[in-house]
Amino acid sequence: MLDLQKIRSKIDNLDEQIQALITERAHLAKQVAAAKYAEEDNPIFYRPEREAEVLTNVIARNKGPLSDETLTGLFQQIMSSCLALQKPLSIAYLGPEGTYSQAAVEKHFGSKVATVAQHTIDDVFRAVEAGTAQYGVVPIENSTEGAVNQSLDNFIRGTSLKICGEIELAIHHCFLSNSSEIKRIYAHKQSLAQCRNWLAKNFASIECIAVNSNAEAARLAANESDAAAIAGKSAADIYQLQVVASCIEDIDNNTTRFVVLGPQEVPATGNDKTSLLISTDNKPGALYSLLQAFADNNVSMTRIESRPSRQALWEYIFFIDIEGHIEDELVIKSLRHLKEHSSFMMVLGSYPRYILNKL
């Protein structure tokens, strides 16, 4: 027969050891900060490649019963707390409070960072470019609706920022309202598209109004007696709305990919992605010639999107993600070919792949 008191005593003993080890880790983090300040005037403390290494080791060591996602989340919080002892980070995101972008920030950086809400995706780019935030997080694509064009257009506009990380977040939409007679539904346009079938079935005659973010939708619905919003559960808690229906997205595995924007280039980890911006002349076989470089060098392309260049009629720019790092030999060969056969090419960044996709 199991002795409950003995089990609890073992748990208390383990908790004491865990706390002592976390405290020791925090002291070592402060020593790292002191060593960096001794060598540099303005050292960089957020190192995506180092965090990827730590989390990869966590997954490799995991024997259960806790899931990889649970364990990496715990270690992400430990790293977040230790990083705050070195130099607190400020992260710009599409606000207001309660958006999926804010949830992506916390998933990637932990809770011990200062979050700086912005009105638009454009503002996130500008905040990091101006230095009012050290990093930014923006949505780049959704598994249901594809590219987030506002983010892509900011890269076309031109930016000094690099993509230095990626985050994948499962998106579960809720229908929120305090009203029994709904006349308007607010949501981000991507969310309206992701819930198209559910809305057609349940509120076909109700006006749907696109706004900058789902949290903004929740804020508006909370202040109007005849409105509703599509947003996450956290927005319901923040804006004191009732959850009328949960998981209303049309596709169960609805996921949004976010990217981290920052000033630095990230060293290779061995499990990386590279994002490119490419334009080519409008002539037969031009795009095929570009993409052939990846096939010839055994480089896998994971994504391609096109957007009007806005420079000439029917001229397009292509966003391409490939596996590998800009320092990898096969990627170097591919990019050399691309430069020869494209009218324009820009490397948006090489960065660690989303860590839970590693295994």
PDB file of N, CA, C and O in Angstrom, residues 218-293:
ATOM      1  N   ALA A 218     -12.645  42.469 -29.068  1.00  0.00           N
ATOM      2  CA  ALA A 218     -13.223  42.198 -27.750  1.00  0.00           C
ATOM      3  C   ALA A 218     -13.476  43.488 -26.980  1.00  0.00           C
ATOM      4  O   ALA A 218     -14.504  43.633 -26.302  1.00  0.00           O
ATOM      5  N   ARG A 219     -12.554  44.422 -27.072  1.00  0.00           N
ATOM      6  CA  ARG A 219     -12.725  45.704 -26.376  1.00  0.00           C
ATOM      7  C   ARG A 219     -13.968  46.435 -26.886  1.00  0.00           C
ATOM      8  O   ARG A 219     -14.754  46.977 -26.102  1.00  0.00           O
ATOM      9  N   LEU A 220     -14.138  46.435 -28.215  1.00  0.00           N
ATOM     10  CA  LEU A 220     -15.311  47.092 -28.794  1.00  0.00           C
ATOM     11  C   LEU A 220     -16.606  46.394 -28.368  1.00  0.00           C
ATOM     12  O   LEU A 220     -17.596  47.053 -28.000  1.00  0.00           O
ATOM     13  N   ALA A 221     -16.603  45.064 -28.424  1.00  0.00           N
ATOM     14  CA  ALA A 221     -17.811  44.321 -28.058  1.00  0.00           C
ATOM     15  C   ALA A 221     -18.180  44.526 -26.595  1.00  0.00           C
ATOM     16  O   ALA A 221     -19.369  44.555 -26.242  1.00  0.00           O
ATOM     17  N   ALA A 222     -17.186  44.681 -25.736  1.00  0.00           N
ATOM     18  CA  ALA A 222     -17.441  44.882 -24.310  1.00  0.00           C
ATOM     19  C   ALA A 222     -18.103  46.233 -24.039  1.00  0.00           C
ATOM     20  O   ALA A 222     -18.794  46.400 -23.027  1.00  0.00           O
ATOM     21  N   ASN A 223     -17.885  47.186 -24.949  1.00  0.00           N
ATOM     22  CA  ASN A 223     -18.418  48.538 -24.753  1.00  0.00           C
ATOM     23  C   ASN A 223     -19.716  48.801 -25.503  1.00  0.00           C
ATOM     24  O   ASN A 223     -20.237  49.914 -25.477  1.00  0.00           O
ATOM     25  N   GLU A 224     -20.231  47.783 -26.202  1.00  0.00           N
ATOM     26  CA  GLU A 224     -21.466  47.957 -26.970  1.00  0.00           C
ATOM     27  C   GLU A 224     -22.481  46.895 -26.550  1.00  0.00           C
ATOM     28  O   GLU A 224     -22.132  45.732 -26.379  1.00  0.00           O
ATOM     29  N   SER A 225     -23.713  47.293 -26.413  1.00  0.00           N
ATOM     30  CA  SER A 225     -24.747  46.401 -25.865  1.00  0.00           C
ATOM     31  C   SER A 225     -25.281  45.389 -26.864  1.00  0.00           C
ATOM     32  O   SER A 225     -25.999  44.464 -26.481  1.00  0.00           O
ATOM     33  N   ASP A 226     -24.929  45.558 -28.142  1.00  0.00           N
ATOM     34  CA  ASP A 226     -25.494  44.656 -29.154  1.00  0.00           C
ATOM     35  C   ASP A 226     -24.411  44.092 -30.082  1.00  0.00           C
ATOM     36  O   ASP A 226     -24.655  43.843 -31.259  1.00  0.00           O
ATOM     37  N   ALA A 227     -23.223  43.912 -29.541  1.00  0.00           N
ATOM     38  CA  ALA A 227     -22.094  43.459 -30.368  1.00  0.00           C
ATOM     39  C   ALA A 227     -21.466  42.196 -29.803  1.00  0.00           C
ATOM     40  O   ALA A 227     -21.635  41.849 -28.628  1.00  0.00           O
ATOM     41  N   ALA A 228     -20.724  41.516 -30.670  1.00  0.00           N
ATOM     42  CA  ALA A 228     -19.966  40.326 -30.288  1.00  0.00           C
ATOM     43  C   ALA A 228     -18.584  40.415 -30.915  1.00  0.00           C
ATOM     44  O   ALA A 228     -18.318  41.275 -31.756  1.00  0.00           O
ATOM     45  N   ALA A 229     -17.702  39.517 -30.487  1.00  0.00           N
ATOM     46  CA  ALA A 229     -16.333  39.498 -31.009  1.00  0.00           C
ATOM     47  C   ALA A 229     -15.866  38.063 -31.175  1.00  0.00           C
ATOM     48  O   ALA A 229     -16.340  37.147 -30.488  1.00  0.00           O
ATOM     49  N   ILE A 230     -14.937  37.884 -32.104  1.00  0.00           N
ATOM     50  CA  ILE A 230     -14.201  36.629 -32.213  1.00  0.00           C
ATOM     51  C   ILE A 230     -12.803  36.888 -31.672  1.00  0.00           C
ATOM     52  O   ILE A 230     -12.099  37.781 -32.155  1.00  0.00           O
ATOM     53  N   ALA A 231     -12.419  36.141 -30.651  1.00  0.00           N
ATOM     54  CA  ALA A 231     -11.119  36.341 -30.018  1.00  0.00           C
ATOM     55  C   ALA A 231     -10.778  35.109 -29.191  1.00  0.00           C
ATOM     56  O   ALA A 231     -11.560  34.145 -29.138  1.00  0.00           O
ATOM     57  N   GLY A 232      -9.636  35.158 -28.524  1.00  0.00           N
ATOM     58  CA  GLY A 232      -9.211  34.055 -27.678  1.00  0.00           C
ATOM     59  C   GLY A 232      -9.821  34.128 -26.287  1.00  0.00           C
ATOM     60  O   GLY A 232     -10.386  35.145 -25.877  1.00  0.00           O
ATOM     61  N   LYS A 233      -9.666  33.037 -25.542  1.00  0.00           N
ATOM     62  CA  LYS A 233     -10.207  32.969 -24.180  1.00  0.00           C
ATOM     63  C   LYS A 233      -9.613  34.054 -23.292  1.00  0.00           C
ATOM     64  O   LYS A 233     -10.310  34.612 -22.424  1.00  0.00           O
ATOM     65  N   SER A 234      -8.351  34.381 -23.472  1.00  0.00           N
ATOM     66  CA  SER A 234      -7.728  35.398 -22.627  1.00  0.00           C
ATOM     67  C   SER A 234      -8.399  36.759 -22.800  1.00  0.00           C
ATOM     68  O   SER A 234      -8.531  37.531 -21.840  1.00  0.00           O
ATOM     69  N   ALA A 235      -8.836  37.053 -24.022  1.00  0.00           N
ATOM     70  CA  ALA A 235      -9.529  38.322 -24.265  1.00  0.00           C
ATOM     71  C   ALA A 235     -10.868  38.362 -23.528  1.00  0.00           C
ATOM     72  O   ALA A 235     -11.288  39.419 -23.048  1.00  0.00           O
ATOM     73  N   ALA A 236     -11.538  37.218 -23.420  1.00  0.00           N
ATOM     74  CA  ALA A 236     -12.794  37.165 -22.661  1.00  0.00           C
ATOM     75  C   ALA A 236     -12.555  37.522 -21.204  1.00  0.00           C
ATOM     76  O   ALA A 236     -13.332  38.267 -20.587  1.00  0.00           O
ATOM     77  N   ASP A 237     -11.466  37.011 -20.638  1.00  0.00           N
ATOM     78  CA  ASP A 237     -11.136  37.298 -19.237  1.00  0.00           C
ATOM     79  C   ASP A 237     -10.780  38.772 -19.046  1.00  0.00           C
ATOM     80  O   ASP A 237     -11.233  39.412 -18.093  1.00  0.00           O
ATOM     81  N   ILE A 238      -9.977  39.314 -19.967  1.00  0.00           N
ATOM     82  CA  ILE A 238      -9.504  40.696 -19.831  1.00  0.00           C
ATOM     83  C   ILE A 238     -10.641  41.692 -19.978  1.00  0.00           C
ATOM     84  O   ILE A 238     -10.746  42.657 -19.209  1.00  0.00           O
ATOM     85  N   TYR A 239     -11.523  41.459 -20.970  1.00  0.00           N
ATOM     86  CA  TYR A 239     -12.570  42.433 -21.282  1.00  0.00           C
ATOM     87  C   TYR A 239     -13.938  42.040 -20.711  1.00  0.00           C
ATOM     88  O   TYR A 239     -14.945  42.652 -21.035  1.00  0.00           O
ATOM     89  N   GLN A 240     -13.948  41.011 -19.854  1.00  0.00           N
ATOM     90  CA  GLN A 240     -15.138  40.600 -19.110  1.00  0.00           C
ATOM     91  C   GLN A 240     -16.323  40.313 -20.042  1.00  0.00           C
ATOM     92  O   GLN A 240     -17.416  40.856 -19.900  1.00  0.00           O
ATOM     93  N   LEU A 241     -16.066  39.426 -20.990  1.00  0.00           N
ATOM     94  CA  LEU A 241     -17.087  38.981 -21.929  1.00  0.00           C
ATOM     95  C   LEU A 241     -17.425  37.509 -21.675  1.00  0.00           C
ATOM     96  O   LEU A 241     -16.577  36.736 -21.210  1.00  0.00           O
ATOM     97  N   GLN A 242     -18.629  37.129 -21.996  1.00  0.00           N
ATOM     98  CA  GLN A 242     -19.038  35.730 -21.874  1.00  0.00           C
ATOM     99  C   GLN A 242     -18.567  34.931 -23.087  1.00  0.00           C
ATOM    100  O   GLN A 242     -18.624  35.421 -24.221  1.00  0.00           O
ATOM    101  N   VAL A 243     -18.103  33.716 -22.852  1.00  0.00           N
ATOM    102  CA  VAL A 243     -17.739  32.816 -23.948  1.00  0.00           C
ATOM    103  C   VAL A 243     -19.011  32.094 -24.389  1.00  0.00           C
ATOM    104  O   VAL A 243     -19.488  31.167 -23.731  1.00  0.00           O
ATOM    105  N   VAL A 244     -19.570  32.525 -25.509  1.00  0.00           N
ATOM    106  CA  VAL A 244     -20.809  31.944 -26.027  1.00  0.00           C
ATOM    107  C   VAL A 244     -20.528  30.608 -26.708  1.00  0.00           C
ATOM    108  O   VAL A 244     -21.300  29.657 -26.587  1.00  0.00           O
ATOM    109  N   ALA A 245     -19.401  30.542 -27.426  1.00  0.00           N
ATOM    110  CA  ALA A 245     -19.017  29.302 -28.115  1.00  0.00           C
ATOM    111  C   ALA A 245     -17.494  29.244 -28.195  1.00  0.00           C
ATOM    112  O   ALA A 245     -16.831  30.271 -28.343  1.00  0.00           O
ATOM    113  N   SER A 246     -16.948  28.042 -28.100  1.00  0.00           N
ATOM    114  CA  SER A 246     -15.492  27.849 -28.139  1.00  0.00           C
ATOM    115  C   SER A 246     -15.100  27.046 -29.374  1.00  0.00           C
ATOM    116  O   SER A 246     -15.911  26.294 -29.936  1.00  0.00           O
ATOM    117  N   CYS A 247     -13.845  27.215 -29.776  1.00  0.00           N
ATOM    118  CA  CYS A 247     -13.283  26.451 -30.895  1.00  0.00           C
ATOM    119  C   CYS A 247     -14.180  26.538 -32.132  1.00  0.00           C
ATOM    120  O   CYS A 247     -14.603  25.519 -32.697  1.00  0.00           O
ATOM    121  N   ILE A 248     -14.451  27.756 -32.567  1.00  0.00           N
ATOM    122  CA  ILE A 248     -15.358  27.962 -33.706  1.00  0.00           C
ATOM    123  C   ILE A 248     -14.602  28.016 -35.036  1.00  0.00           C
ATOM    124  O   ILE A 248     -15.214  28.246 -36.079  1.00  0.00           O
ATOM    125  N   GLU A 249     -13.275  27.832 -35.011  1.00  0.00           N
ATOM    126  CA  GLU A 249     -12.515  27.829 -36.259  1.00  0.00           C
ATOM    127  C   GLU A 249     -12.953  26.660 -37.123  1.00  0.00           C
ATOM    128  O   GLU A 249     -13.329  25.590 -36.616  1.00  0.00           O
ATOM    129  N   ASP A 250     -12.912  26.849 -38.435  1.00  0.00           N
ATOM    130  CA  ASP A 250     -13.420  25.846 -39.370  1.00  0.00           C
ATOM    131  C   ASP A 250     -12.522  24.618 -39.465  1.00  0.00           C
ATOM    132  O   ASP A 250     -12.986  23.525 -39.795  1.00  0.00           O
ATOM    133  N   ILE A 251     -11.225  24.787 -39.206  1.00  0.00           N
ATOM    134  CA  ILE A 251     -10.265  23.679 -39.290  1.00  0.00           C
ATOM    135  C   ILE A 251      -9.643  23.457 -37.921  1.00  0.00           C
ATOM    136  O   ILE A 251      -9.157  24.403 -37.292  1.00  0.00           O
ATOM    137  N   ASP A 252      -9.658  22.206 -37.446  1.00  0.00           N
ATOM    138  CA  ASP A 252      -9.259  21.901 -36.078  1.00  0.00           C
ATOM    139  C   ASP A 252      -7.812  22.278 -35.764  1.00  0.00           C
ATOM    140  O   ASP A 252      -7.516  22.782 -34.686  1.00  0.00           O
ATOM    141  N   ASN A 253      -6.914  22.010 -36.700  1.00  0.00           N
ATOM    142  CA  ASN A 253      -5.490  22.261 -36.427  1.00  0.00           C
ATOM    143  C   ASN A 253      -5.049  23.642 -36.905  1.00  0.00           C
ATOM    144  O   ASN A 253      -3.929  23.830 -37.372  1.00  0.00           O
ATOM    145  N   ASN A 254      -5.928  24.604 -36.784  1.00  0.00           N
ATOM    146  CA  ASN A 254      -5.649  25.980 -37.185  1.00  0.00           C
ATOM    147  C   ASN A 254      -4.449  26.524 -36.405  1.00  0.00           C
ATOM    148  O   ASN A 254      -4.462  26.588 -35.176  1.00  0.00           O
ATOM    149  N   THR A 255      -3.395  26.907 -37.117  1.00  0.00           N
ATOM    150  CA  THR A 255      -2.144  27.340 -36.488  1.00  0.00           C
ATOM    151  C   THR A 255      -1.613  28.586 -37.186  1.00  0.00           C
ATOM    152  O   THR A 255      -1.666  28.683 -38.412  1.00  0.00           O
ATOM    153  N   THR A 256      -1.115  29.524 -36.407  1.00  0.00           N
ATOM    154  CA  THR A 256      -0.472  30.705 -36.971  1.00  0.00           C
ATOM    155  C   THR A 256       1.018  30.675 -36.662  1.00  0.00           C
ATOM    156  O   THR A 256       1.427  30.347 -35.549  1.00  0.00           O
ATOM    157  N   ARG A 257       1.795  30.995 -37.659  1.00  0.00           N
ATOM    158  CA  ARG A 257       3.255  31.091 -37.510  1.00  0.00           C
ATOM    159  C   ARG A 257       3.625  32.569 -37.352  1.00  0.00           C
ATOM    160  O   ARG A 257       3.212  33.422 -38.137  1.00  0.00           O
ATOM    161  N   PHE A 258       4.372  32.867 -36.308  1.00  0.00           N
ATOM    162  CA  PHE A 258       4.868  34.206 -36.037  1.00  0.00           C
ATOM    163  C   PHE A 258       6.381  34.222 -36.217  1.00  0.00           C
ATOM    164  O   PHE A 258       7.045  33.177 -36.097  1.00  0.00           O
ATOM    165  N   VAL A 259       6.924  35.398 -36.508  1.00  0.00           N
ATOM    166  CA  VAL A 259       8.381  35.531 -36.568  1.00  0.00           C
ATOM    167  C   VAL A 259       8.828  36.600 -35.573  1.00  0.00           C
ATOM    168  O   VAL A 259       8.085  37.539 -35.254  1.00  0.00           O
ATOM    169  N   VAL A 260      10.047  36.418 -35.080  1.00  0.00           N
ATOM    170  CA  VAL A 260      10.668  37.375 -34.169  1.00  0.00           C
ATOM    171  C   VAL A 260      11.545  38.313 -34.990  1.00  0.00           C
ATOM    172  O   VAL A 260      12.394  37.862 -35.770  1.00  0.00           O
ATOM    173  N   LEU A 261      11.328  39.606 -34.838  1.00  0.00           N
ATOM    174  CA  LEU A 261      12.109  40.625 -35.543  1.00  0.00           C
ATOM    175  C   LEU A 261      13.148  41.208 -34.607  1.00  0.00           C
ATOM    176  O   LEU A 261      12.836  41.551 -33.461  1.00  0.00           O
ATOM    177  N   GLY A 262      14.380  41.329 -35.089  1.00  0.00           N
ATOM    178  CA  GLY A 262      15.423  41.907 -34.258  1.00  0.00           C
ATOM    179  C   GLY A 262      16.558  42.461 -35.091  1.00  0.00           C
ATOM    180  O   GLY A 262      16.564  42.336 -36.321  1.00  0.00           O
ATOM    181  N   PRO A 263      17.537  43.057 -34.431  1.00  0.00           N
ATOM    182  CA  PRO A 263      18.629  43.690 -35.157  1.00  0.00           C
ATOM    183  C   PRO A 263      19.779  42.760 -35.518  1.00  0.00           C
ATOM    184  O   PRO A 263      20.674  43.150 -36.266  1.00  0.00           O
ATOM    185  N   GLN A 264      19.788  41.531 -34.993  1.00  0.00           N
ATOM    186  CA  GLN A 264      20.989  40.697 -35.087  1.00  0.00           C
ATOM    187  C   GLN A 264      20.838  39.543 -36.057  1.00  0.00           C
ATOM    188  O   GLN A 264      19.736  39.071 -36.332  1.00  0.00           O
ATOM    189  N   GLU A 265      21.957  39.082 -36.574  1.00  0.00           N
ATOM    190  CA  GLU A 265      22.006  37.839 -37.328  1.00  0.00           C
ATOM    191  C   GLU A 265      22.306  36.705 -36.351  1.00  0.00           C
ATOM    192  O   GLU A 265      23.063  36.870 -35.394  1.00  0.00           O
ATOM    193  N   VAL A 266      21.707  35.558 -36.596  1.00  0.00           N
ATOM    194  CA  VAL A 266      21.770  34.445 -35.652  1.00  0.00           C
ATOM    195  C   VAL A 266      22.685  33.351 -36.195  1.00  0.00           C
ATOM    196  O   VAL A 266      22.514  32.913 -37.334  1.00  0.00           O
ATOM    197  N   PRO A 267      23.661  32.884 -35.394  1.00  0.00           N
ATOM    198  CA  PRO A 267      24.534  31.791 -35.845  1.00  0.00           C
ATOM    199  C   PRO A 267      23.759  30.496 -36.085  1.00  0.00           C
ATOM    200  O   PRO A 267      22.639  30.325 -35.593  1.00  0.00           O
ATOM    201  N   ALA A 268      24.367  29.599 -36.825  1.00  0.00           N
ATOM    202  CA  ALA A 268      23.733  28.329 -37.175  1.00  0.00           C
ATOM    203  C   ALA A 268      23.590  27.428 -35.951  1.00  0.00           C
ATOM    204  O   ALA A 268      24.426  27.437 -35.040  1.00  0.00           O
ATOM    205  N   THR A 269      22.508  26.632 -35.938  1.00  0.00           N
ATOM    206  CA  THR A 269      22.279  25.660 -34.868  1.00  0.00           C
ATOM    207  C   THR A 269      22.299  24.229 -35.383  1.00  0.00           C
ATOM    208  O   THR A 269      22.321  23.295 -34.598  1.00  0.00           O
ATOM    209  N   GLY A 270      22.231  24.054 -36.706  1.00  0.00           N
ATOM    210  CA  GLY A 270      22.103  22.724 -37.279  1.00  0.00           C
ATOM    211  C   GLY A 270      20.669  22.340 -37.582  1.00  0.00           C
ATOM    212  O   GLY A 270      20.404  21.290 -38.183  1.00  0.00           O
ATOM    213  N   ASN A 271      19.721  23.175 -37.154  1.00  0.00           N
ATOM    214  CA  ASN A 271      18.308  22.928 -37.438  1.00  0.00           C
ATOM    215  C   ASN A 271      17.651  24.280 -37.694  1.00  0.00           C
ATOM    216  O   ASN A 271      16.929  24.818 -36.856  1.00  0.00           O
ATOM    217  N   ASP A 272      17.936  24.844 -38.875  1.00  0.00           N
ATOM    218  CA  ASP A 272      17.598  26.241 -39.138  1.00  0.00           C
ATOM    219  C   ASP A 272      16.722  26.398 -40.367  1.00  0.00           C
ATOM    220  O   ASP A 272      16.568  25.490 -41.184  1.00  0.00           O
ATOM    221  N   LYS A 273      16.164  27.592 -40.476  1.00  0.00           N
ATOM    222  CA  LYS A 273      15.466  28.049 -41.666  1.00  0.00           C
ATOM    223  C   LYS A 273      16.121  29.330 -42.138  1.00  0.00           C
ATOM    224  O   LYS A 273      16.703  30.080 -41.347  1.00  0.00           O
ATOM    225  N   THR A 274      15.979  29.615 -43.438  1.00  0.00           N
ATOM    226  CA  THR A 274      16.391  30.900 -44.005  1.00  0.00           C
ATOM    227  C   THR A 274      15.228  31.454 -44.813  1.00  0.00           C
ATOM    228  O   THR A 274      14.613  30.731 -45.599  1.00  0.00           O
ATOM    229  N   SER A 275      14.916  32.727 -44.592  1.00  0.00           N
ATOM    230  CA  SER A 275      13.837  33.399 -45.321  1.00  0.00           C
ATOM    231  C   SER A 275      14.429  34.375 -46.321  1.00  0.00           C
ATOM    232  O   SER A 275      15.351  35.132 -45.989  1.00  0.00           O
ATOM    233  N   LEU A 276      13.890  34.352 -47.541  1.00  0.00           N
ATOM    234  CA  LEU A 276      14.434  35.143 -48.643  1.00  0.00           C
ATOM    235  C   LEU A 276      13.344  35.988 -49.286  1.00  0.00           C
ATOM    236  O   LEU A 276      12.172  35.624 -49.288  1.00  0.00           O
ATOM    237  N   LEU A 277      13.772  37.094 -49.853  1.00  0.00           N
ATOM    238  CA  LEU A 277      12.916  37.965 -50.657  1.00  0.00           C
ATOM    239  C   LEU A 277      13.563  38.061 -52.028  1.00  0.00           C
ATOM    240  O   LEU A 277      14.725  38.478 -52.150  1.00  0.00           O
ATOM    241  N   ILE A 278      12.849  37.639 -53.087  1.00  0.00           N
ATOM    242  CA  ILE A 278      13.449  37.521 -54.416  1.00  0.00           C
ATOM    243  C   ILE A 278      12.513  38.107 -55.470  1.00  0.00           C
ATOM    244  O   ILE A 278      11.292  37.939 -55.407  1.00  0.00           O
ATOM    245  N   SER A 279      13.086  38.781 -56.445  1.00  0.00           N
ATOM    246  CA  SER A 279      12.336  39.235 -57.608  1.00  0.00           C
ATOM    247  C   SER A 279      13.078  38.805 -58.859  1.00  0.00           C
ATOM    248  O   SER A 279      14.319  38.711 -58.869  1.00  0.00           O
ATOM    249  N   THR A 280      12.328  38.535 -59.915  1.00  0.00           N
ATOM    250  CA  THR A 280      12.952  38.109 -61.168  1.00  0.00           C
ATOM    251  C   THR A 280      12.245  38.774 -62.342  1.00  0.00           C
ATOM    252  O   THR A 280      11.112  39.254 -62.210  1.00  0.00           O
ATOM    253  N   ASP A 281      12.894  38.819 -63.461  1.00  0.00           N
ATOM    254  CA  ASP A 281      12.294  39.403 -64.656  1.00  0.00           C
ATOM    255  C   ASP A 281      11.077  38.583 -65.085  1.00  0.00           C
ATOM    256  O   ASP A 281      11.043  37.354 -64.942  1.00  0.00           O
ATOM    257  N   ASN A 282      10.089  39.258 -65.634  1.00  0.00           N
ATOM    258  CA  ASN A 282       8.863  38.598 -66.088  1.00  0.00           C
ATOM    259  C   ASN A 282       9.090  38.016 -67.482  1.00  0.00           C
ATOM    260  O   ASN A 282       8.800  38.624 -68.504  1.00  0.00           O
ATOM    261  N   LYS A 283       9.643  36.802 -67.494  1.00  0.00           N
ATOM    262  CA  LYS A 283       9.909  36.123 -68.760  1.00  0.00           C
ATOM    263  C   LYS A 283       9.742  34.619 -68.558  1.00  0.00           C
ATOM    264  O   LYS A 283       9.838  34.125 -67.422  1.00  0.00           O
ATOM    265  N   PRO A 284       9.515  33.857 -69.622  1.00  0.00           N
ATOM    266  CA  PRO A 284       9.280  32.420 -69.492  1.00  0.00           C
ATOM    267  C   PRO A 284      10.445  31.713 -68.795  1.00  0.00           C
ATOM    268  O   PRO A 284      11.616  31.944 -69.121  1.00  0.00           O
ATOM    269  N   GLY A 285      10.103  30.873 -67.819  1.00  0.00           N
ATOM    270  CA  GLY A 285      11.108  30.051 -67.148  1.00  0.00           C
ATOM    271  C   GLY A 285      11.905  30.765 -66.076  1.00  0.00           C
ATOM    272  O   GLY A 285      12.794  30.158 -65.473  1.00  0.00           O
ATOM    273  N   ALA A 286      11.613  32.041 -65.806  1.00  0.00           N
ATOM    274  CA  ALA A 286      12.423  32.800 -64.853  1.00  0.00           C
ATOM    275  C   ALA A 286      12.321  32.219 -63.446  1.00  0.00           C
ATOM    276  O   ALA A 286      13.336  31.993 -62.772  1.00  0.00           O
ATOM    277  N   LEU A 287      11.105  31.955 -62.980  1.00  0.00           N
ATOM    278  CA  LEU A 287      10.941  31.409 -61.634  1.00  0.00           C
ATOM    279  C   LEU A 287      11.482  29.986 -61.548  1.00  0.00           C
ATOM    280  O   LEU A 287      12.124  29.614 -60.562  1.00  0.00           O
ATOM    281  N   TYR A 288      11.261  29.197 -62.599  1.00  0.00           N
ATOM    282  CA  TYR A 288      11.799  27.830 -62.625  1.00  0.00           C
ATOM    283  C   TYR A 288      13.321  27.850 -62.486  1.00  0.00           C
ATOM    284  O   TYR A 288      13.902  27.049 -61.745  1.00  0.00           O
ATOM    285  N   SER A 289      13.967  28.791 -63.162  1.00  0.00           N
ATOM    286  CA  SER A 289      15.422  28.894 -63.099  1.00  0.00           C
ATOM    287  C   SER A 289      15.890  29.196 -61.686  1.00  0.00           C
ATOM    288  O   SER A 289      16.907  28.669 -61.231  1.00  0.00           O
ATOM    289  N   LEU A 290      15.123  30.034 -60.972  1.00  0.00           N
ATOM    290  CA  LEU A 290      15.493  30.351 -59.594  1.00  0.00           C
ATOM    291  C   LEU A 290      15.365  29.128 -58.692  1.00  0.00           C
ATOM    292  O   LEU A 290      16.275  28.793 -57.936  1.00  0.00           O
ATOM    293  N   LEU A 291      14.212  28.475 -58.785  1.00  0.00           N
ATOM    294  CA  LEU A 291      13.932  27.362 -57.879  1.00  0.00           C
ATOM    295  C   LEU A 291      14.796  26.144 -58.166  1.00  0.00           C
ATOM    296  O   LEU A 291      15.024  25.315 -57.283  1.00  0.00           O
ATOM    297  N   GLN A 292      15.273  26.021 -59.374  1.00  0.00           N
ATOM    298  CA  GLN A 292      16.123  24.884 -59.741  1.00  0.00           C
ATOM    299  C   GLN A 292      17.396  24.842 -58.885  1.00  0.00           C
ATOM    300  O   GLN A 292      17.930  23.768 -58.613  1.00  0.00           O
ATOM    301  N   ALA A 293      17.841  26.021 -58.448  1.00  0.00           N
ATOM    302  CA  ALA A 293      19.053  26.081 -57.617  1.00  0.00           C
ATOM    303  C   ALA A 293      18.879  25.277 -56.336  1.00  0.00           C
ATOM    304  O   ALA A 293      19.817  24.621 -55.866  1.00  0.00           O
TER     305      ALA A 293
END
